[in-house]
Amino acid sequence: MIRAYKFLMRPTVGQAIALGEMLRDHCSLYNGALQERRDAYRHISKTSIKYGMQSGQLKEIRAFDPERQGRWSFSSQQATLRRLDKAFAAFFRRIKSGDTPGYPRFRGVNWFDTVEFPKDGDGCRWDSTPHDPVTRVRFQGVGHVKVNQHRPVAGKVKTVSVKREGKHWYVVLTAGQAAPEPLPKTGSVAGIDVGTASFLTTSDGEHVANPRHGRRAAAKLAAAQQALTRFGRVRRDKRTANHHRAVQKVAALHRKVRRQRLDHAHKTALDLVRQHDFIAHEDLKIRNMVKAPAPKSDPDMPGSFLPNGAAAKAGLNRSISDAGWGVFLAILNAKAESAGREVMAVDPRNTSRRCPECGHTAKENRPTQEKFHCQSCGHQAHADTVGALNVLRAGLVRREAQPA
């Protein structure tokens, strides 16, 4: 199995400048390759240029511009061209599936934050000074950079990436490992129902509170955004250090919320994986759930629109995004795989409207957000607990129906 590690780097001032130049030059290579593809398709009889053709031009590009392109690793530049090729492959795949994708776009210097080295030892070297008590990673054109390695790396390092987040620099490793030993069996199964009032509810009736990290930081973020808007009203070439500090403050607040959300998701998923052998959850289409409602034209007044609940839906969308269901479910699946647990997604339809006692399904069974009252047999319970119990039963039925 493949596991990723992310460590904070502590470059010197000169190394930080060199890392920034590396990102800038790879961004320039990415944009130049994108421009070549656009020009070839528009002006040369709709000719499509592939990765192999552009990779073959790298030697000439490096020889023509040795100061900017020739100083960096050849394999990392190939990885940047593959990154563009994957963007085009995803673009055409979405077209074939009937979606309306956006064409791959040019990247600004501040929006190109990652450079990948496909193989450890080719342009980079993890733990380049093994006899030094301080862990270092070496990059071609940069040198040996100190790394704050807070945990050991198990397995053989396969790829190394440089990532910039605000004013911080990180090294991201992927390492191949043998499958870990599964956790001891507990004999417990559970269904979970995610929500916005409670982050999740288990079929045992346990509620995990929703921390609402985004809502807690909303006031500070709004003030920081206002300051950024005030300093950003001048022309780009006239912006001052105050504008730069305002940008950094907004980025730092977003980064803090993201880390808090990830920390909560990791801890919650780990508790579930340790306690249960089988976990069922709803197969949610989160991207569809957070879409804005379509506008409704007023037939009596051309150019006007009828109320469509957009304001209320926007508030619900913010709550869903703040909960981070997608991130949590991805982490839960990854941890379950490592621990030898089983996770299964089931159809979410009517899970909170079906009575677990008699099976009666009706909208009236859920009169409020929290209350469940069956109109047929009179069973009463918390609506989220009922939903989690129905999810568990559907998961067990699906697991039994799967071929061995």
mmCIF file of C-alpha atoms in Angstrom:
data_model
loop_
_atom_site.group_PDB
_atom_site.id
_atom_site.type_symbol
_atom_site.label_atom_id
_atom_site.label_comp_id
_atom_site.label_asym_id
_atom_site.label_seq_id
_atom_site.Cartn_x
_atom_site.Cartn_y
_atom_site.Cartn_z
ATOM 1 C CA MET A 1 0.000 0.000 0.000
ATOM 2 C CA ILE A 2 1.003 3.619 -0.518
ATOM 3 C CA ARG A 3 1.072 6.089 2.363
ATOM 4 C CA ALA A 4 1.731 9.827 2.224
ATOM 5 C CA TYR A 5 3.760 11.881 4.709
ATOM 6 C CA LYS A 6 3.804 15.656 4.983
ATOM 7 C CA PHE A 7 6.570 17.472 6.872
ATOM 8 C CA LEU A 8 7.298 21.143 7.468
ATOM 9 C CA MET A 9 10.542 22.371 5.934
ATOM 10 C CA ARG A 10 12.678 25.109 7.470
ATOM 11 C CA PRO A 11 14.637 26.608 4.556
ATOM 12 C CA THR A 12 17.111 29.437 4.946
ATOM 13 C CA VAL A 13 16.340 32.785 3.323
ATOM 14 C CA GLY A 14 18.370 31.867 0.256
ATOM 15 C CA GLN A 15 16.770 28.438 0.006
ATOM 16 C CA ALA A 16 13.277 29.932 0.293
ATOM 17 C CA ILE A 17 14.098 32.274 -2.590
ATOM 18 C CA ALA A 18 15.370 29.346 -4.650
ATOM 19 C CA LEU A 19 12.240 27.322 -3.897
ATOM 20 C CA GLY A 20 10.105 30.250 -5.012
ATOM 21 C CA GLU A 21 12.104 30.505 -8.240
ATOM 22 C CA MET A 22 11.614 26.781 -8.826
ATOM 23 C CA LEU A 23 7.841 27.152 -8.563
ATOM 24 C CA ARG A 24 7.924 30.210 -10.822
ATOM 25 C CA ASP A 25 9.929 28.443 -13.551
ATOM 26 C CA HIS A 26 7.781 25.311 -13.433
ATOM 27 C CA CYS A 27 4.706 27.539 -13.670
ATOM 28 C CA SER A 28 6.221 29.195 -16.734
ATOM 29 C CA LEU A 29 6.848 25.763 -18.278
ATOM 30 C CA TYR A 30 3.256 24.707 -17.556
ATOM 31 C CA ASN A 31 1.792 27.848 -19.102
ATOM 32 C CA GLY A 32 4.078 27.644 -22.128
ATOM 33 C CA ALA A 33 3.046 24.045 -22.792
ATOM 34 C CA LEU A 34 -0.606 25.018 -22.425
ATOM 35 C CA GLN A 35 -0.168 27.896 -24.883
ATOM 36 C CA GLU A 36 1.468 25.553 -27.394
ATOM 37 C CA ARG A 37 -1.483 23.177 -27.204
ATOM 38 C CA ARG A 38 -3.980 26.018 -27.663
ATOM 39 C CA ASP A 39 -2.135 27.484 -30.641
ATOM 40 C CA ALA A 40 -1.710 24.097 -32.338
ATOM 41 C CA TYR A 41 -5.413 23.315 -32.048
ATOM 42 C CA ARG A 42 -6.563 26.759 -33.202
ATOM 43 C CA HIS A 43 -4.138 27.513 -36.019
ATOM 44 C CA ILE A 44 -2.805 24.171 -37.313
ATOM 45 C CA SER A 45 -5.961 22.380 -38.428
ATOM 46 C CA LYS A 46 -7.032 21.409 -34.902
ATOM 47 C CA THR A 47 -3.835 19.491 -34.222
ATOM 48 C CA SER A 48 -3.622 17.877 -30.775
ATOM 49 C CA ILE A 49 -0.238 17.879 -29.030
ATOM 50 C CA LYS A 50 0.465 15.085 -26.575
ATOM 51 C CA TYR A 51 2.800 14.751 -23.615
ATOM 52 C CA GLY A 52 5.410 12.792 -25.580
ATOM 53 C CA MET A 53 5.855 15.582 -28.107
ATOM 54 C CA GLN A 54 6.290 18.249 -25.436
ATOM 55 C CA SER A 55 8.577 16.101 -23.304
ATOM 56 C CA GLY A 56 10.817 15.631 -26.330
ATOM 57 C CA GLN A 57 11.315 19.398 -26.513
ATOM 58 C CA LEU A 58 12.633 19.697 -22.954
ATOM 59 C CA LYS A 59 16.298 19.327 -23.912
ATOM 60 C CA GLU A 60 16.011 22.214 -26.369
ATOM 61 C CA ILE A 61 14.127 24.346 -23.834
ATOM 62 C CA ARG A 62 16.751 23.728 -21.152
ATOM 63 C CA ALA A 63 19.576 24.537 -23.561
ATOM 64 C CA PHE A 64 17.849 27.724 -24.752
ATOM 65 C CA ASP A 65 17.156 29.015 -21.215
ATOM 66 C CA PRO A 66 19.779 27.512 -18.879
ATOM 67 C CA GLU A 67 19.289 30.180 -16.188
ATOM 68 C CA ARG A 68 15.586 29.471 -15.635
ATOM 69 C CA GLN A 69 14.838 25.995 -17.007
ATOM 70 C CA GLY A 70 18.237 24.317 -17.185
ATOM 71 C CA ARG A 71 18.951 24.554 -13.465
ATOM 72 C CA TRP A 72 16.057 22.353 -12.345
ATOM 73 C CA SER A 73 15.535 18.610 -12.415
ATOM 74 C CA PHE A 74 14.620 17.140 -15.787
ATOM 75 C CA SER A 75 12.257 14.572 -14.232
ATOM 76 C CA SER A 76 10.402 17.242 -12.225
ATOM 77 C CA GLN A 77 9.815 19.188 -15.448
ATOM 78 C CA GLN A 78 8.475 16.018 -17.046
ATOM 79 C CA ALA A 79 6.120 15.665 -14.069
ATOM 80 C CA THR A 80 4.864 19.223 -14.663
ATOM 81 C CA LEU A 81 4.119 18.367 -18.296
ATOM 82 C CA ARG A 82 2.317 15.198 -17.166
ATOM 83 C CA ARG A 83 0.268 17.353 -14.841
ATOM 84 C CA LEU A 84 -0.924 19.399 -17.815
ATOM 85 C CA ASP A 85 -1.590 16.216 -19.786
ATOM 86 C CA LYS A 86 -3.764 14.888 -16.946
ATOM 87 C CA ALA A 87 -5.715 18.163 -16.931
ATOM 88 C CA PHE A 88 -6.512 17.728 -20.628
ATOM 89 C CA ALA A 89 -7.358 14.046 -20.152
ATOM 90 C CA ALA A 90 -9.825 14.977 -17.398
ATOM 91 C CA PHE A 91 -11.252 17.755 -19.610
ATOM 92 C CA PHE A 92 -11.999 15.374 -22.488
ATOM 93 C CA ARG A 93 -13.283 12.677 -20.129
ATOM 94 C CA ARG A 94 -15.857 15.076 -18.689
ATOM 95 C CA ILE A 95 -16.916 16.127 -22.186
ATOM 96 C CA LYS A 96 -17.551 12.489 -23.156
ATOM 97 C CA SER A 97 -19.608 11.951 -20.004
ATOM 98 C CA GLY A 98 -21.888 14.870 -20.915
ATOM 99 C CA ASP A 99 -20.649 17.394 -18.354
ATOM 100 C CA THR A 100 -19.735 21.026 -19.082
ATOM 101 C CA PRO A 101 -16.096 21.245 -17.976
ATOM 102 C CA GLY A 102 -13.911 24.299 -18.129
ATOM 103 C CA TYR A 103 -10.928 24.329 -20.442
ATOM 104 C CA PRO A 104 -7.543 23.988 -18.651
ATOM 105 C CA ARG A 105 -6.461 27.446 -17.569
ATOM 106 C CA PHE A 106 -3.200 29.299 -17.246
ATOM 107 C CA ARG A 107 -1.757 29.353 -13.742
ATOM 108 C CA GLY A 108 -0.640 32.480 -11.971
ATOM 109 C CA VAL A 109 2.567 32.375 -9.940
ATOM 110 C CA ASN A 110 0.570 32.428 -6.701
ATOM 111 C CA TRP A 111 -1.659 29.577 -7.900
ATOM 112 C CA PHE A 112 1.111 27.136 -8.777
ATOM 113 C CA ASP A 113 2.243 25.752 -5.430
ATOM 114 C CA THR A 114 3.501 22.204 -6.028
ATOM 115 C CA VAL A 115 6.421 20.607 -7.856
ATOM 116 C CA GLU A 116 6.692 16.824 -7.949
ATOM 117 C CA PHE A 117 9.812 14.685 -8.257
ATOM 118 C CA PRO A 118 8.651 11.283 -9.578
ATOM 119 C CA LYS A 119 11.534 9.294 -8.078
ATOM 120 C CA ASP A 120 13.590 9.694 -4.939
ATOM 121 C CA GLY A 121 17.208 10.145 -5.996
ATOM 122 C CA ASP A 122 16.435 11.789 -9.355
ATOM 123 C CA GLY A 123 16.758 15.532 -8.756
ATOM 124 C CA CYS A 124 15.975 15.117 -5.067
ATOM 125 C CA ARG A 125 17.094 12.996 -2.137
ATOM 126 C CA TRP A 126 15.089 12.350 1.023
ATOM 127 C CA ASP A 127 17.187 12.175 4.207
ATOM 128 C CA SER A 128 20.204 13.310 2.202
ATOM 129 C CA THR A 129 22.482 13.419 5.273
ATOM 130 C CA PRO A 130 21.669 10.200 7.217
ATOM 131 C CA HIS A 131 24.506 10.744 9.721
ATOM 132 C CA ASP A 132 23.238 14.218 10.633
ATOM 133 C CA PRO A 133 20.813 14.262 13.616
ATOM 134 C CA VAL A 134 18.726 16.831 11.679
ATOM 135 C CA THR A 135 16.729 15.384 8.777
ATOM 136 C CA ARG A 136 17.340 17.129 5.477
ATOM 137 C CA VAL A 137 15.993 16.793 1.963
ATOM 138 C CA ARG A 138 18.081 17.811 -1.016
ATOM 139 C CA PHE A 139 16.654 19.430 -4.157
ATOM 140 C CA GLN A 140 18.596 20.135 -7.321
ATOM 141 C CA GLY A 141 19.197 23.870 -7.560
ATOM 142 C CA VAL A 142 18.235 24.487 -3.914
ATOM 143 C CA GLY A 143 20.495 22.410 -1.660
ATOM 144 C CA HIS A 144 20.015 20.526 1.611
ATOM 145 C CA VAL A 145 16.888 21.852 3.374
ATOM 146 C CA LYS A 146 16.111 21.138 7.031
ATOM 147 C CA VAL A 147 12.938 19.156 7.677
ATOM 148 C CA ASN A 148 10.870 19.002 10.852
ATOM 149 C CA GLN A 149 10.253 15.239 10.740
ATOM 150 C CA HIS A 150 7.698 14.643 13.487
ATOM 151 C CA ARG A 151 7.257 10.911 12.813
ATOM 152 C CA PRO A 152 9.285 8.155 11.155
ATOM 153 C CA VAL A 153 8.779 7.246 7.505
ATOM 154 C CA ALA A 154 8.033 3.549 7.067
ATOM 155 C CA GLY A 155 8.772 1.852 3.773
ATOM 156 C CA LYS A 156 10.652 2.960 0.685
ATOM 157 C CA VAL A 157 10.157 6.547 -0.451
ATOM 158 C CA LYS A 158 8.828 6.643 -4.013
ATOM 159 C CA THR A 159 7.980 10.265 -4.838
ATOM 160 C CA VAL A 160 8.912 13.603 -3.285
ATOM 161 C CA SER A 161 6.972 16.849 -3.730
ATOM 162 C CA VAL A 162 7.526 20.450 -2.686
ATOM 163 C CA LYS A 163 4.414 22.313 -1.581
ATOM 164 C CA ARG A 164 3.976 25.961 -0.607
ATOM 165 C CA GLU A 165 1.164 26.970 1.742
ATOM 166 C CA GLY A 166 1.187 30.674 2.448
ATOM 167 C CA LYS A 167 4.640 31.475 3.803
ATOM 168 C CA HIS A 168 5.366 27.872 4.818
ATOM 169 C CA TRP A 169 7.101 25.169 2.795
ATOM 170 C CA TYR A 170 6.344 21.456 3.062
ATOM 171 C CA VAL A 171 7.808 18.258 1.663
ATOM 172 C CA VAL A 172 5.270 15.556 0.781
ATOM 173 C CA LEU A 173 6.466 11.958 0.475
ATOM 174 C CA THR A 174 4.764 8.819 -0.781
ATOM 175 C CA ALA A 175 6.173 5.547 0.505
ATOM 176 C CA GLY A 176 5.394 1.964 -0.425
ATOM 177 C CA GLN A 177 4.651 -0.212 2.572
ATOM 178 C CA ALA A 178 3.562 -3.735 3.312
ATOM 179 C CA ALA A 179 -0.045 -4.115 4.382
ATOM 180 C CA PRO A 180 -0.267 -3.411 8.129
ATOM 181 C CA GLU A 181 -1.588 -5.922 10.602
ATOM 182 C CA PRO A 182 -5.390 -5.594 10.970
ATOM 183 C CA LEU A 183 -6.808 -4.525 14.306
ATOM 184 C CA PRO A 184 -8.310 -7.196 16.572
ATOM 185 C CA LYS A 185 -11.976 -7.970 15.918
ATOM 186 C CA THR A 186 -14.473 -6.267 18.209
ATOM 187 C CA GLY A 187 -17.663 -7.965 16.988
ATOM 188 C CA SER A 188 -19.365 -4.574 16.691
ATOM 189 C CA VAL A 189 -21.149 -3.103 13.666
ATOM 190 C CA ALA A 190 -22.435 0.440 13.264
ATOM 191 C CA GLY A 191 -24.297 2.710 10.899
ATOM 192 C CA ILE A 192 -23.629 6.441 10.848
ATOM 193 C CA ASP A 193 -25.829 9.334 9.806
ATOM 194 C CA VAL A 194 -23.961 12.578 9.097
ATOM 195 C CA GLY A 195 -25.668 15.906 9.588
ATOM 196 C CA THR A 196 -25.288 19.571 10.397
ATOM 197 C CA ALA A 197 -26.895 19.688 13.846
ATOM 198 C CA SER A 198 -24.718 16.792 14.994
ATOM 199 C CA PHE A 199 -21.634 15.948 12.977
ATOM 200 C CA LEU A 200 -22.687 12.307 12.998
ATOM 201 C CA THR A 201 -24.958 9.955 14.900
ATOM 202 C CA THR A 202 -24.323 6.234 15.251
ATOM 203 C CA SER A 203 -26.888 3.450 15.277
ATOM 204 C CA ASP A 204 -26.105 3.022 18.989
ATOM 205 C CA GLY A 205 -27.500 6.495 19.635
ATOM 206 C CA GLU A 206 -24.137 8.206 20.157
ATOM 207 C CA HIS A 207 -23.972 11.805 18.913
ATOM 208 C CA VAL A 208 -20.722 13.483 17.851
ATOM 209 C CA ALA A 209 -21.013 17.252 18.151
ATOM 210 C CA ASN A 210 -20.471 19.427 15.089
ATOM 211 C CA PRO A 211 -17.510 21.733 15.904
ATOM 212 C CA ARG A 212 -18.478 24.300 13.212
ATOM 213 C CA HIS A 213 -14.935 25.576 12.803
ATOM 214 C CA GLY A 214 -15.848 27.789 9.857
ATOM 215 C CA ARG A 215 -18.708 29.479 11.700
ATOM 216 C CA ARG A 216 -16.512 30.146 14.722
ATOM 217 C CA ALA A 217 -13.901 31.838 12.547
ATOM 218 C CA ALA A 218 -16.458 33.713 10.415
ATOM 219 C CA ALA A 219 -16.165 37.044 12.280
ATOM 220 C CA LYS A 220 -12.361 37.125 12.115
ATOM 221 C CA LEU A 221 -12.406 36.016 8.503
ATOM 222 C CA ALA A 222 -14.934 38.697 7.549
ATOM 223 C CA ALA A 223 -12.786 41.402 9.145
ATOM 224 C CA ALA A 224 -9.684 40.102 7.391
ATOM 225 C CA GLN A 225 -11.513 40.004 4.067
ATOM 226 C CA GLN A 226 -12.678 43.589 4.520
ATOM 227 C CA ALA A 227 -9.118 44.706 5.213
ATOM 228 C CA LEU A 228 -7.924 42.842 2.130
ATOM 229 C CA THR A 229 -10.598 44.519 0.006
ATOM 230 C CA ARG A 230 -9.629 47.943 1.346
ATOM 231 C CA PHE A 231 -5.941 47.498 0.584
ATOM 232 C CA GLY A 232 -6.621 45.821 -2.761
ATOM 233 C CA ARG A 233 -8.525 48.669 -4.364
ATOM 234 C CA VAL A 234 -5.400 50.167 -5.882
ATOM 235 C CA ARG A 235 -3.720 48.956 -9.047
ATOM 236 C CA ARG A 236 -1.717 45.743 -8.831
ATOM 237 C CA ASP A 237 1.631 47.489 -9.338
ATOM 238 C CA LYS A 238 0.751 50.061 -6.625
ATOM 239 C CA ARG A 239 -0.077 47.627 -3.842
ATOM 240 C CA THR A 240 1.863 48.007 -0.607
ATOM 241 C CA ALA A 241 3.169 45.765 2.129
ATOM 242 C CA ASN A 242 -0.140 46.222 3.958
ATOM 243 C CA HIS A 243 -1.904 44.439 1.117
ATOM 244 C CA HIS A 244 0.585 41.573 1.291
ATOM 245 C CA ARG A 245 0.056 41.229 5.051
ATOM 246 C CA ALA A 246 -3.728 41.238 4.552
ATOM 247 C CA VAL A 247 -3.416 38.423 2.007
ATOM 248 C CA GLN A 248 -1.269 36.407 4.412
ATOM 249 C CA LYS A 249 -3.764 36.916 7.248
ATOM 250 C CA VAL A 250 -6.713 35.689 5.189
ATOM 251 C CA ALA A 251 -4.703 32.672 4.031
ATOM 252 C CA ALA A 252 -3.635 31.902 7.610
ATOM 253 C CA LEU A 253 -7.246 31.937 8.848
ATOM 254 C CA HIS A 254 -8.385 29.618 6.074
ATOM 255 C CA ARG A 255 -5.425 27.342 6.759
ATOM 256 C CA LYS A 256 -6.287 27.161 10.468
ATOM 257 C CA VAL A 257 -9.907 26.227 9.770
ATOM 258 C CA ARG A 258 -8.812 23.566 7.291
ATOM 259 C CA ARG A 259 -6.400 22.036 9.814
ATOM 260 C CA GLN A 260 -9.018 22.040 12.567
ATOM 261 C CA ARG A 261 -11.490 20.327 10.259
ATOM 262 C CA LEU A 262 -8.919 17.705 9.257
ATOM 263 C CA ASP A 263 -7.932 17.083 12.881
ATOM 264 C CA HIS A 264 -11.551 16.523 13.897
ATOM 265 C CA ALA A 265 -12.170 14.202 10.937
ATOM 266 C CA HIS A 266 -9.063 12.120 11.699
ATOM 267 C CA LYS A 267 -9.913 11.704 15.374
ATOM 268 C CA THR A 268 -13.574 10.857 14.741
ATOM 269 C CA ALA A 269 -12.728 8.339 12.012
ATOM 270 C CA LEU A 270 -10.064 6.703 14.188
ATOM 271 C CA ASP A 271 -12.535 6.223 17.048
ATOM 272 C CA LEU A 272 -15.051 4.567 14.715
ATOM 273 C CA VAL A 273 -12.455 2.266 13.164
ATOM 274 C CA ARG A 274 -11.160 1.156 16.565
ATOM 275 C CA GLN A 275 -14.632 0.385 17.907
ATOM 276 C CA HIS A 276 -16.392 -1.315 14.970
ATOM 277 C CA ASP A 277 -15.596 -4.080 12.475
ATOM 278 C CA PHE A 278 -18.229 -2.926 9.951
ATOM 279 C CA ILE A 279 -19.354 0.665 9.307
ATOM 280 C CA ALA A 280 -22.158 1.681 6.950
ATOM 281 C CA HIS A 281 -22.779 5.241 5.801
ATOM 282 C CA GLU A 282 -24.971 7.048 3.308
ATOM 283 C CA ASP A 283 -23.715 7.341 -0.267
ATOM 284 C CA LEU A 284 -24.063 11.113 -0.404
ATOM 285 C CA LYS A 285 -23.636 13.180 -3.584
ATOM 286 C CA ILE A 286 -22.247 16.173 -1.737
ATOM 287 C CA ARG A 287 -21.445 18.172 -4.860
ATOM 288 C CA ASN A 288 -25.108 18.021 -5.881
ATOM 289 C CA MET A 289 -26.280 18.833 -2.358
ATOM 290 C CA VAL A 290 -24.430 22.164 -2.239
ATOM 291 C CA LYS A 291 -25.626 23.431 -5.628
ATOM 292 C CA ALA A 292 -27.497 26.727 -5.657
ATOM 293 C CA PRO A 293 -31.206 26.460 -6.644
ATOM 294 C CA ALA A 294 -32.076 27.374 -10.200
ATOM 295 C CA PRO A 295 -33.714 30.803 -10.677
ATOM 296 C CA LYS A 296 -37.468 30.875 -11.365
ATOM 297 C CA SER A 297 -38.641 33.407 -13.923
ATOM 298 C CA ASP A 298 -41.816 35.354 -13.162
ATOM 299 C CA PRO A 299 -44.230 34.766 -16.077
ATOM 300 C CA ASP A 300 -46.217 37.916 -15.218
ATOM 301 C CA MET A 301 -43.177 40.223 -15.090
ATOM 302 C CA PRO A 302 -40.541 39.530 -17.757
ATOM 303 C CA GLY A 303 -37.040 40.065 -16.395
ATOM 304 C CA SER A 304 -38.138 39.373 -12.796
ATOM 305 C CA PHE A 305 -37.749 36.221 -10.757
ATOM 306 C CA LEU A 306 -39.872 34.443 -8.190
ATOM 307 C CA PRO A 307 -38.518 33.557 -4.716
ATOM 308 C CA ASN A 308 -36.635 30.260 -4.872
ATOM 309 C CA GLY A 309 -35.227 29.943 -1.352
ATOM 310 C CA ALA A 310 -31.695 30.805 -2.463
ATOM 311 C CA ALA A 311 -30.824 32.600 0.795
ATOM 312 C CA ALA A 312 -31.884 29.687 2.995
ATOM 313 C CA LYS A 313 -30.164 27.211 0.676
ATOM 314 C CA ALA A 314 -26.967 29.252 0.836
ATOM 315 C CA GLY A 315 -26.947 28.943 4.618
ATOM 316 C CA LEU A 316 -27.453 25.179 4.393
ATOM 317 C CA ASN A 317 -24.677 24.921 1.811
ATOM 318 C CA ARG A 318 -22.280 26.743 4.145
ATOM 319 C CA SER A 319 -23.158 24.375 6.979
ATOM 320 C CA ILE A 320 -22.590 21.311 4.785
ATOM 321 C CA SER A 321 -19.259 22.629 3.550
ATOM 322 C CA ASP A 322 -18.217 23.561 7.087
ATOM 323 C CA ALA A 323 -18.960 20.033 8.332
ATOM 324 C CA GLY A 324 -16.605 18.547 5.739
ATOM 325 C CA TRP A 325 -18.466 15.290 5.116
ATOM 326 C CA GLY A 326 -16.490 14.427 1.994
ATOM 327 C CA VAL A 327 -13.123 14.789 3.726
ATOM 328 C CA PHE A 328 -14.330 12.770 6.700
ATOM 329 C CA LEU A 329 -15.651 9.876 4.577
ATOM 330 C CA ALA A 330 -12.424 9.749 2.551
ATOM 331 C CA ILE A 331 -10.372 9.579 5.767
ATOM 332 C CA LEU A 332 -12.707 6.951 7.213
ATOM 333 C CA ASN A 333 -12.263 4.700 4.172
ATOM 334 C CA ALA A 334 -8.471 5.090 4.259
ATOM 335 C CA LYS A 335 -8.214 4.284 7.964
ATOM 336 C CA ALA A 336 -10.582 1.342 7.623
ATOM 337 C CA GLU A 337 -8.478 -0.129 4.832
ATOM 338 C CA SER A 338 -5.333 0.134 6.945
ATOM 339 C CA ALA A 339 -7.055 -1.426 9.955
ATOM 340 C CA GLY A 340 -8.736 -4.294 8.072
ATOM 341 C CA ARG A 341 -12.218 -2.915 8.707
ATOM 342 C CA GLU A 342 -15.108 -2.846 6.237
ATOM 343 C CA VAL A 343 -16.875 0.347 5.192
ATOM 344 C CA MET A 344 -19.923 0.310 2.919
ATOM 345 C CA ALA A 345 -21.985 3.100 1.334
ATOM 346 C CA VAL A 346 -25.753 2.592 0.967
ATOM 347 C CA ASP A 347 -28.614 4.383 -0.762
ATOM 348 C CA PRO A 348 -29.603 7.347 1.470
ATOM 349 C CA ARG A 349 -33.224 7.589 0.270
ATOM 350 C CA ASN A 350 -35.848 7.512 3.053
ATOM 351 C CA THR A 351 -33.373 6.450 5.725
ATOM 352 C CA SER A 352 -34.762 9.116 8.075
ATOM 353 C CA ARG A 353 -38.407 8.519 7.138
ATOM 354 C CA ARG A 354 -38.640 4.732 7.476
ATOM 355 C CA CYS A 355 -39.730 3.341 10.812
ATOM 356 C CA PRO A 356 -37.193 0.790 12.138
ATOM 357 C CA GLU A 357 -39.975 -1.066 13.995
ATOM 358 C CA CYS A 358 -42.719 -1.549 11.398
ATOM 359 C CA GLY A 359 -41.099 -0.346 8.155
ATOM 360 C CA HIS A 360 -43.706 2.351 7.471
ATOM 361 C CA THR A 361 -42.187 5.077 5.264
ATOM 362 C CA ALA A 362 -43.736 8.537 5.101
ATOM 363 C CA LYS A 363 -42.692 12.152 5.184
ATOM 364 C CA GLU A 364 -44.979 12.739 8.156
ATOM 365 C CA ASN A 365 -42.890 10.340 10.255
ATOM 366 C CA ARG A 366 -40.365 13.149 10.747
ATOM 367 C CA PRO A 367 -42.293 16.206 11.964
ATOM 368 C CA THR A 368 -39.165 18.120 13.030
ATOM 369 C CA GLN A 369 -35.426 18.052 12.432
ATOM 370 C CA GLU A 370 -34.735 15.946 15.526
ATOM 371 C CA LYS A 371 -38.001 14.108 16.215
ATOM 372 C CA PHE A 372 -39.154 10.842 14.625
ATOM 373 C CA HIS A 373 -42.746 9.723 15.288
ATOM 374 C CA CYS A 374 -44.090 6.839 13.218
ATOM 375 C CA GLN A 375 -47.659 7.532 12.077
ATOM 376 C CA SER A 376 -48.383 3.820 11.840
ATOM 377 C CA CYS A 377 -47.085 2.172 15.011
ATOM 378 C CA GLY A 378 -46.309 5.233 17.158
ATOM 379 C CA HIS A 379 -42.569 4.508 17.562
ATOM 380 C CA GLN A 380 -40.646 7.596 18.726
ATOM 381 C CA ALA A 381 -36.908 8.243 18.652
ATOM 382 C CA HIS A 382 -34.299 10.762 17.585
ATOM 383 C CA ALA A 383 -34.478 11.150 13.798
ATOM 384 C CA ASP A 384 -30.704 10.863 13.327
ATOM 385 C CA THR A 385 -30.586 7.657 15.359
ATOM 386 C CA VAL A 386 -33.374 6.206 13.222
ATOM 387 C CA GLY A 387 -31.464 7.200 10.082
ATOM 388 C CA ALA A 388 -28.252 5.577 11.336
ATOM 389 C CA LEU A 389 -30.114 2.383 12.277
ATOM 390 C CA ASN A 390 -31.699 2.148 8.814
ATOM 391 C CA VAL A 391 -28.297 2.780 7.217
ATOM 392 C CA LEU A 392 -26.793 -0.067 9.228
ATOM 393 C CA ARG A 393 -29.576 -2.475 8.246
ATOM 394 C CA ALA A 394 -29.229 -1.554 4.573
ATOM 395 C CA GLY A 395 -25.460 -2.037 4.789
ATOM 396 C CA LEU A 396 -25.786 -5.466 6.393
ATOM 397 C CA VAL A 397 -28.289 -6.540 3.737
ATOM 398 C CA ARG A 398 -25.970 -5.363 0.978
ATOM 399 C CA ARG A 399 -22.985 -7.110 2.541
ATOM 400 C CA GLU A 400 -24.896 -10.411 2.761
ATOM 401 C CA ALA A 401 -26.008 -10.039 -0.855
ATOM 402 C CA GLN A 402 -22.447 -9.582 -2.155
ATOM 403 C CA PRO A 403 -20.810 -12.717 -3.603
ATOM 404 C CA ALA A 404 -18.070 -14.216 -1.473
#
